[in-house]
Coordinates of C-alpha atoms and ligand atoms in Angstrom, one line a residue:
M1 CA 112.9 112.8 100.5
A2 CA 109.3 113.8 101.5
A3 CA 106.9 110.9 101.8
L4 CA 104.8 110.5 98.6
T5 CA 101.0 110.8 98.7
V6 CA 100.8 107.6 96.6
P7 CA 102.8 104.9 98.5
F8 CA 105.9 104.2 96.4
G9 CA 104.7 106.7 93.9
V10 CA 102.8 103.9 92.0
S11 CA 99.6 102.1 92.6
S12 CA 100.8 98.6 91.6
R13 CA 104.0 97.4 93.4
A14 CA 104.9 95.3 90.3
R15 CA 105.6 98.6 88.5
A16 CA 107.9 100.2 91.1
L17 CA 111.5 100.5 89.9
P18 CA 114.2 101.1 92.4
E19 CA 116.3 104.2 92.2
L20 CA 119.4 103.8 90.2
D21 CA 122.5 106.0 90.8
G22 CA 120.3 108.2 93.0
K23 CA 117.7 108.8 90.3
R24 CA 114.0 107.8 90.3
F25 CA 112.5 106.7 87.1
T26 CA 109.2 108.3 86.2
V27 CA 107.7 108.2 82.8
A28 CA 106.6 111.4 81.1
S29 CA 105.5 109.9 77.8
S30 CA 105.5 106.7 75.9
K31 CA 105.5 106.1 72.1
G32 CA 106.2 103.1 70.0
A33 CA 108.9 101.0 71.7
R34 CA 110.2 104.0 73.7
L35 CA 109.7 105.5 77.1
I36 CA 110.8 109.1 77.9
D37 CA 111.4 109.9 81.5
T38 CA 110.8 113.2 83.3
E39 CA 114.4 114.2 82.6
G40 CA 114.0 113.7 78.9
R41 CA 116.0 110.4 78.7
S42 CA 114.8 107.9 76.1
Y43 CA 114.7 104.2 76.9
V44 CA 114.0 101.2 74.7
D45 CA 111.1 99.5 76.6
Y46 CA 110.9 95.8 77.3
G47 CA 108.2 96.0 80.0
M48 CA 105.7 97.2 77.4
A49 CA 103.1 97.8 80.1
M50 CA 103.5 94.2 81.4
G51 CA 102.6 93.1 77.8
A52 CA 99.7 95.4 77.3
T53 CA 101.2 97.4 74.5
L54 CA 101.8 94.6 71.9
L55 CA 101.2 97.1 69.1
G56 CA 103.6 99.6 70.7
H57 CA 102.8 102.5 73.0
A58 CA 100.1 105.0 71.8
H59 CA 99.4 103.2 68.6
P60 CA 97.8 105.7 66.2
A61 CA 94.9 103.5 65.3
V62 CA 94.0 102.9 68.9
V63 CA 94.5 106.5 69.9
E64 CA 92.2 107.7 67.1
A65 CA 89.5 105.2 67.9
C66 CA 89.6 106.0 71.6
T67 CA 89.6 109.8 71.0
R68 CA 86.5 109.4 68.9
A69 CA 84.8 107.3 71.6
L70 CA 85.7 109.9 74.3
A71 CA 84.3 112.7 72.2
N72 CA 81.2 110.7 71.5
G73 CA 80.6 110.0 75.2
P74 CA 82.7 107.2 76.8
M75 CA 80.1 106.0 79.3
P76 CA 76.5 106.0 78.1
G77 CA 75.6 103.5 80.8
F78 CA 73.3 101.5 78.5
P79 CA 74.1 99.0 75.8
N80 CA 76.2 100.7 73.2
D81 CA 76.9 100.0 69.5
I82 CA 80.6 99.1 69.8
E83 CA 80.5 96.4 72.4
E84 CA 79.0 93.6 70.2
P85 CA 81.3 94.3 67.2
A86 CA 84.2 94.3 69.7
G87 CA 83.1 91.0 71.2
T88 CA 82.8 89.5 67.8
A89 CA 86.2 90.7 66.7
L90 CA 87.8 89.5 70.0
A91 CA 86.1 86.1 69.7
R92 CA 88.3 85.4 66.5
I93 CA 90.9 84.5 69.1
G94 CA 88.7 81.6 70.3
G95 CA 88.4 80.0 66.8
A96 CA 85.6 77.5 66.2
R97 CA 85.2 76.5 69.9
L98 CA 85.3 79.6 72.2
T99 CA 82.8 81.7 70.3
R100 CA 81.2 83.7 73.2
A101 CA 82.6 86.8 74.9
T102 CA 82.0 89.1 77.8
F103 CA 84.0 92.1 79.0
A104 CA 85.6 93.1 82.3
T105 CA 88.0 95.9 83.1
T106 CA 91.1 94.0 84.5
G107 CA 92.6 90.6 84.1
T108 CA 91.9 89.9 87.8
E109 CA 88.2 90.5 87.3
A110 CA 88.1 88.4 84.1
V111 CA 89.7 85.4 86.0
H112 CA 87.2 86.0 88.9
L113 CA 84.3 85.9 86.5
A114 CA 85.6 82.8 84.6
C115 CA 85.9 81.0 88.0
R116 CA 82.3 82.0 88.8
I117 CA 81.1 80.7 85.4
A118 CA 83.0 77.4 86.0
R119 CA 81.5 77.0 89.5
G120 CA 78.0 77.8 88.1
A121 CA 78.4 75.3 85.3
T122 CA 79.7 72.4 87.4
G123 CA 78.0 73.1 90.8
R124 CA 81.5 72.5 92.4
R125 CA 83.7 75.0 94.3
L126 CA 87.3 74.0 94.1
I127 CA 89.7 75.7 91.6
A128 CA 93.2 74.2 91.1
K129 CA 96.0 76.4 89.8
P130 CA 99.7 75.7 89.3
V131 CA 102.4 76.5 91.8
G132 CA 104.1 79.7 90.5
G133 CA 101.0 80.8 88.6
Y134 CA 99.7 84.3 88.8
D135 CA 96.1 84.9 88.0
G136 CA 95.5 88.4 89.5
W137 CA 95.5 90.0 92.9
F138 CA 92.2 88.9 94.5
D139 CA 92.7 87.1 97.8
P140 CA 91.3 83.6 96.9
L141 CA 93.8 83.2 94.0
R142 CA 96.8 85.0 95.6
F143 CA 98.0 81.6 96.6
G144 CA 100.9 79.5 95.5
L145 CA 102.6 82.5 93.9
V146 CA 106.3 82.3 93.0
E147 CA 108.5 82.3 96.1
S148 CA 105.4 81.9 98.4
P149 CA 105.7 79.4 101.3
E150 CA 102.9 77.3 99.9
A151 CA 104.8 76.9 96.6
E152 CA 107.4 74.9 98.5
R153 CA 107.3 71.1 97.9
T154 CA 105.8 69.3 100.9
N155 CA 103.9 66.0 101.4
N156 CA 100.5 67.7 101.6
R157 CA 98.7 69.5 98.8
P158 CA 98.1 73.0 100.0
V159 CA 94.5 74.1 100.0
K160 CA 93.2 77.6 101.0
E161 CA 89.5 78.1 101.1
D162 CA 88.4 77.1 97.5
T163 CA 91.8 77.0 95.9
T164 CA 94.4 74.3 95.6
L165 CA 97.7 73.8 93.7
F166 CA 99.3 71.4 91.3
R167 CA 102.8 71.3 89.8
V168 CA 103.4 72.0 86.1
N169 CA 105.1 69.2 84.1
E170 CA 104.5 66.7 86.9
I171 CA 101.9 64.2 85.6
D172 CA 101.8 62.1 88.8
D173 CA 100.9 65.2 90.7
V174 CA 98.0 66.0 88.4
D175 CA 96.8 62.4 88.6
Q176 CA 96.9 62.5 92.4
L177 CA 94.9 65.8 92.3
F178 CA 92.1 64.3 90.4
D179 CA 92.1 61.1 92.3
E180 CA 91.9 62.8 95.7
L181 CA 89.9 66.0 95.0
G182 CA 88.2 65.3 91.6
S183 CA 84.6 65.3 92.9
D184 CA 85.1 68.9 94.2
L185 CA 87.0 70.3 91.3
A186 CA 85.2 73.0 89.3
A187 CA 88.1 74.2 87.2
I188 CA 91.7 73.9 86.4
L189 CA 93.0 77.5 86.0
V190 CA 96.3 77.6 84.2
E191 CA 98.4 80.1 82.2
P192 CA 99.7 78.6 78.9
M193 CA 103.1 79.9 80.0
L194 CA 103.9 80.7 83.7
G195 CA 104.8 84.3 83.0
N196 CA 105.7 85.1 86.6
T197 CA 107.9 82.0 87.0
G198 CA 110.3 83.0 84.3
C199 CA 108.2 82.1 81.3
L200 CA 108.0 78.4 82.0
V201 CA 106.1 76.7 79.1
P202 CA 104.5 73.4 80.1
D203 CA 105.1 70.4 77.8
R204 CA 102.5 69.5 75.2
S205 CA 102.2 66.0 76.7
F206 CA 101.5 67.6 80.1
F207 CA 98.7 69.8 78.8
E208 CA 97.2 67.0 76.8
H209 CA 97.1 64.8 80.0
L210 CA 95.7 67.7 82.0
T211 CA 92.9 68.1 79.4
K212 CA 92.1 64.4 79.4
R213 CA 91.8 64.1 83.1
A214 CA 89.7 67.3 83.3
Q215 CA 87.3 66.2 80.6
E216 CA 86.9 62.7 82.1
N217 CA 86.2 64.4 85.5
G218 CA 83.7 67.0 84.2
T219 CA 86.1 69.8 85.4
L220 CA 86.3 72.9 83.2
I221 CA 89.6 74.3 82.0
I222 CA 90.2 78.0 82.2
A223 CA 93.2 79.1 80.2
D224 CA 94.5 82.4 81.7
E225 CA 95.8 84.1 78.6
V226 CA 95.8 87.6 80.2
M227 CA 99.5 87.8 79.7
V228 CA 100.1 85.8 76.6
G229 CA 96.9 86.5 74.7
L230 CA 97.5 87.7 71.1
R231 CA 101.3 87.1 71.5
R232 CA 101.5 84.2 69.1
G233 CA 98.8 85.3 66.7
V234 CA 95.1 85.7 66.7
K235 CA 94.5 82.3 68.2
L236 CA 94.5 80.6 71.6
V237 CA 98.0 80.1 72.8
S238 CA 96.8 77.4 75.2
E239 CA 95.2 75.4 72.3
D240 CA 98.4 75.8 70.3
L241 CA 100.3 74.2 73.2
G242 CA 98.0 71.2 73.6
L243 CA 95.4 72.4 76.2
T244 CA 91.7 72.4 75.3
P245 CA 90.1 75.2 77.4
D246 CA 86.4 75.7 78.0
L247 CA 87.0 79.3 79.1
A248 CA 89.9 81.7 78.4
T249 CA 90.7 85.0 80.1
F250 CA 92.2 88.0 78.3
G251 CA 93.5 91.5 79.3
K252 CA 96.5 93.6 78.5
A253 CA 97.2 93.3 74.8
I254 CA 93.5 93.2 73.7
G255 CA 93.1 96.9 74.7
S256 CA 96.6 98.2 73.7
G257 CA 97.0 99.9 77.1
V258 CA 93.4 100.9 77.7
P259 CA 92.0 99.0 80.7
V260 CA 89.9 96.2 79.3
A261 CA 89.7 92.4 79.9
A262 CA 87.4 89.6 78.7
V263 CA 86.3 86.1 79.1
L264 CA 85.8 83.9 76.1
G265 CA 84.0 80.6 76.4
T266 CA 82.3 77.7 74.6
P267 CA 78.5 78.1 74.1
K268 CA 78.2 75.2 76.6
A269 CA 80.2 77.0 79.3
F270 CA 78.3 80.2 78.7
E271 CA 74.9 78.5 79.1
V272 CA 74.9 79.6 82.8
V273 CA 75.5 83.2 81.7
D274 CA 72.8 83.0 79.0
N275 CA 70.2 81.6 81.4
G276 CA 71.0 84.2 84.1
Q277 CA 72.3 81.6 86.6
V278 CA 75.6 83.5 86.6
S279 CA 75.2 87.2 86.4
T280 CA 77.8 89.6 84.9
Y281 CA 78.2 93.1 86.4
G282 CA 80.6 96.0 86.2
T283 CA 79.9 99.7 85.6
Y284 CA 82.7 100.1 83.1
H285 CA 82.6 96.7 81.4
G286 CA 82.4 97.0 77.6
N287 CA 81.9 100.8 77.5
P288 CA 82.5 102.5 74.2
L289 CA 86.0 103.7 75.1
V290 CA 87.4 100.2 75.9
A291 CA 85.3 98.5 73.3
S292 CA 86.8 100.9 70.7
A293 CA 90.3 100.0 71.9
V294 CA 89.6 96.3 71.4
L295 CA 88.1 96.8 68.0
A296 CA 91.0 99.0 66.8
T297 CA 93.6 96.5 68.1
M298 CA 91.9 93.5 66.5
K299 CA 91.7 95.5 63.2
V300 CA 95.4 96.1 63.2
L301 CA 96.0 92.4 63.8
E302 CA 93.5 91.3 61.1
D303 CA 96.3 91.0 58.6
E304 CA 98.2 88.1 60.3
S305 CA 101.3 88.9 58.3
A306 CA 101.7 91.7 60.9
Y307 CA 103.1 89.1 63.2
S308 CA 106.1 87.8 61.1
P309 CA 108.3 90.9 61.8
L310 CA 107.5 90.6 65.5
F311 CA 108.5 86.9 65.7
D312 CA 111.6 87.4 63.5
W313 CA 112.7 90.4 65.6
G314 CA 112.2 88.5 68.9
A315 CA 114.1 85.5 67.6
K316 CA 117.0 87.7 66.5
L317 CA 117.0 89.4 69.9
R318 CA 117.1 86.1 71.8
A319 CA 119.9 84.9 69.7
E320 CA 121.9 88.1 70.1
I321 CA 121.4 88.1 73.9
T322 CA 122.7 84.6 74.3
A323 CA 125.6 85.4 71.9
A324 CA 126.5 88.5 74.0
F325 CA 126.8 86.4 77.1
A326 CA 128.6 83.5 75.3
S327 CA 131.2 85.9 74.0
E328 CA 132.1 86.6 77.7
G329 CA 132.1 82.9 78.5
I330 CA 128.7 82.9 80.2
A331 CA 126.1 80.3 79.4
A332 CA 122.7 81.8 78.9
T333 CA 119.4 80.7 77.5
T334 CA 115.8 82.0 77.2
T335 CA 112.4 80.5 78.0
G336 CA 109.0 81.6 76.6
F337 CA 108.2 82.8 73.1
D338 CA 109.8 85.2 70.6
S339 CA 107.4 88.0 71.7
V340 CA 107.9 87.4 75.4
F341 CA 110.7 85.6 77.1
S342 CA 112.8 85.3 80.2
L343 CA 116.6 85.1 80.5
W344 CA 118.5 82.4 82.5
F345 CA 122.2 82.0 83.2
T346 CA 122.4 78.3 82.4
N347 CA 122.3 76.3 79.2
Q348 CA 119.5 74.0 80.4
R349 CA 116.1 75.5 80.3
P350 CA 114.1 74.9 83.5
R351 CA 111.0 72.8 83.0
T352 CA 109.5 72.7 86.5
Y353 CA 109.0 75.2 89.3
D354 CA 111.7 73.5 91.4
E355 CA 114.2 73.7 88.5
A356 CA 113.3 77.4 88.0
Q357 CA 113.7 78.2 91.7
A358 CA 117.1 76.5 91.7
K359 CA 118.3 78.4 88.7
V360 CA 117.0 81.9 89.3
N361 CA 119.9 84.3 90.1
P362 CA 118.8 87.6 91.7
E363 CA 122.3 89.1 92.0
A364 CA 123.2 88.5 88.4
M365 CA 119.8 89.7 87.2
K366 CA 120.0 92.9 89.2
L367 CA 123.5 93.6 87.7
V368 CA 122.2 93.0 84.2
S369 CA 119.1 95.1 84.5
D370 CA 120.9 98.0 86.2
T371 CA 123.5 97.9 83.4
L372 CA 120.8 97.8 80.7
R373 CA 119.1 100.7 82.3
R374 CA 122.3 102.8 82.4
N375 CA 122.6 102.0 78.7
G376 CA 119.0 103.1 77.7
V377 CA 117.2 99.8 77.9
I378 CA 114.5 99.2 80.5
G379 CA 112.6 96.1 81.6
L380 CA 110.6 94.7 84.5
P381 CA 112.2 95.1 87.9
T382 CA 111.9 91.5 89.0
V383 CA 114.5 88.7 89.1
W384 CA 111.8 86.6 87.4
G385 CA 111.4 89.3 84.8
R386 CA 110.2 89.0 81.3
F387 CA 111.1 90.9 78.1
F388 CA 108.1 91.9 76.2
V389 CA 108.7 92.7 72.5
S390 CA 106.2 94.8 70.4
L391 CA 105.4 95.4 66.8
S392 CA 107.1 98.8 67.2
H393 CA 110.5 97.5 68.1
G394 CA 112.7 98.2 65.0
D395 CA 116.3 98.3 63.8
A396 CA 117.3 101.3 66.0
E397 CA 116.0 99.6 69.1
M398 CA 117.8 96.4 68.2
D399 CA 121.1 98.2 67.9
I400 CA 120.7 100.0 71.3
T401 CA 119.6 96.7 72.9
I402 CA 122.5 94.6 71.6
R403 CA 125.0 97.2 72.7
A404 CA 123.5 97.4 76.1
F405 CA 123.5 93.6 76.5
R406 CA 127.1 93.3 75.4
E407 CA 127.9 95.9 78.1
A408 CA 125.8 93.9 80.7
A409 CA 127.5 90.6 79.7
H410 CA 130.9 92.3 80.1
E411 CA 130.0 93.7 83.6
L412 CA 128.6 90.3 84.7
A413 CA 131.8 88.5 83.6
R414 CA 133.9 91.0 85.6
S415 CA 131.7 91.0 88.6
G416 CA 132.7 87.7 90.2
I417 CA 129.0 86.9 90.8
K418 CA 128.5 83.1 91.0
L419 CA 126.6 81.8 88.1
Ligands
PLP1 C1 98.3 85.6 83.7 C2 97.7 86.8 84.4 N1 96.4 86.7 84.9 C3 95.8 87.8 85.5 C4 96.5 88.9 85.6 C5 95.8 90.1 86.3 O1 95.5 91.1 85.4 P1 95.3 92.6 85.9 O2 96.6 93.1 86.4 O3 94.8 93.3 84.7 O4 94.3 92.6 87.0 C6 97.8 89.1 85.2 C7 98.5 90.3 85.3 O5 99.7 90.4 85.3 C8 98.4 88.0 84.5 O6 99.6 88.0 84.1

């Protein structure tokens, strides 16, 4: 095959799917819970743009609002009349505490800005993030990623420039972090659920302890909700799970597929932004197009009863998946939430990075995802993959998915792959 102009044919490696049965997978259109490829095949989608399309692909309300904004001039380059209403609507997620908002374009940038605010507010440099956490692709935080060498357990805490690591659900490790490095520690940067490490959800007691130590130490907490934001309702997932963040980052679902991200913060954390000590920049940040996408998304989610079918659907799917494997004599379980979860071939959910690493099964996962794809169901191409469910997944998608999982379970049982 001739070399592609765009390496791998895609500008983010996380999105590259391998060929299957000699065929490339290239999307021609996406609507609701379905992807249509260039050969006209329809797939039930569980990648859902890495979680960005919580409402479903091309949601009519978002398409309409964005079309209007495009026609009206998407980039006036001065303050516009949609940004503030969009900020106010988005800040509903932050509840009574995180009442301030500022926009960025990508989750990576939002995290970068949140770290800058934390450093400005504390006068310290060091950021601590969990082993296995993913907080964007900028160099300083591309450290301790799942399967990276520095994620391995050693006697020394890894430090790279201004970033260090701690281990989720290991309270002694957090205590040691504050005891040894507390005076340098500007922020704890942590996802409420380690999405790239198989949807590990830290224990409430762990998050409460982390909060206590951070507050005693004058260290800010940044909840990176880029992946899970809006997935459990219009509220902070981190707060729901026992963490008390000062800042929270969002992306993906807040724009329903239009590139927009944001930082929410307490008035105290935002003081350094208000007084100009920390500046915000970005040509595209908060332009009418992206602000319209946020406003339209938040409007759809205004009626919180919109969430019940999503949660019920996800819970049913998780139960059906484990039942499909059980009927072939295979123990399986899921981690995460009903709207985003990972699959494991074990009946004991992993709680720590080490447990997850010991249980991940690339060979089995590949067989399952290939079989699903042959049967019209597509998900993320990683062994640590997640299944993102949307408000657009309905009965027809459930039927196709259950059938595909039963087939995958059957193939796995016959394969002889060690589980
Ligand atoms: C938790 C988390 N933070 C940050 C990012 C980076 O967001 P983006 O890809 O929009 O730069 C991601 C992307 O997957 C993420 O999952």
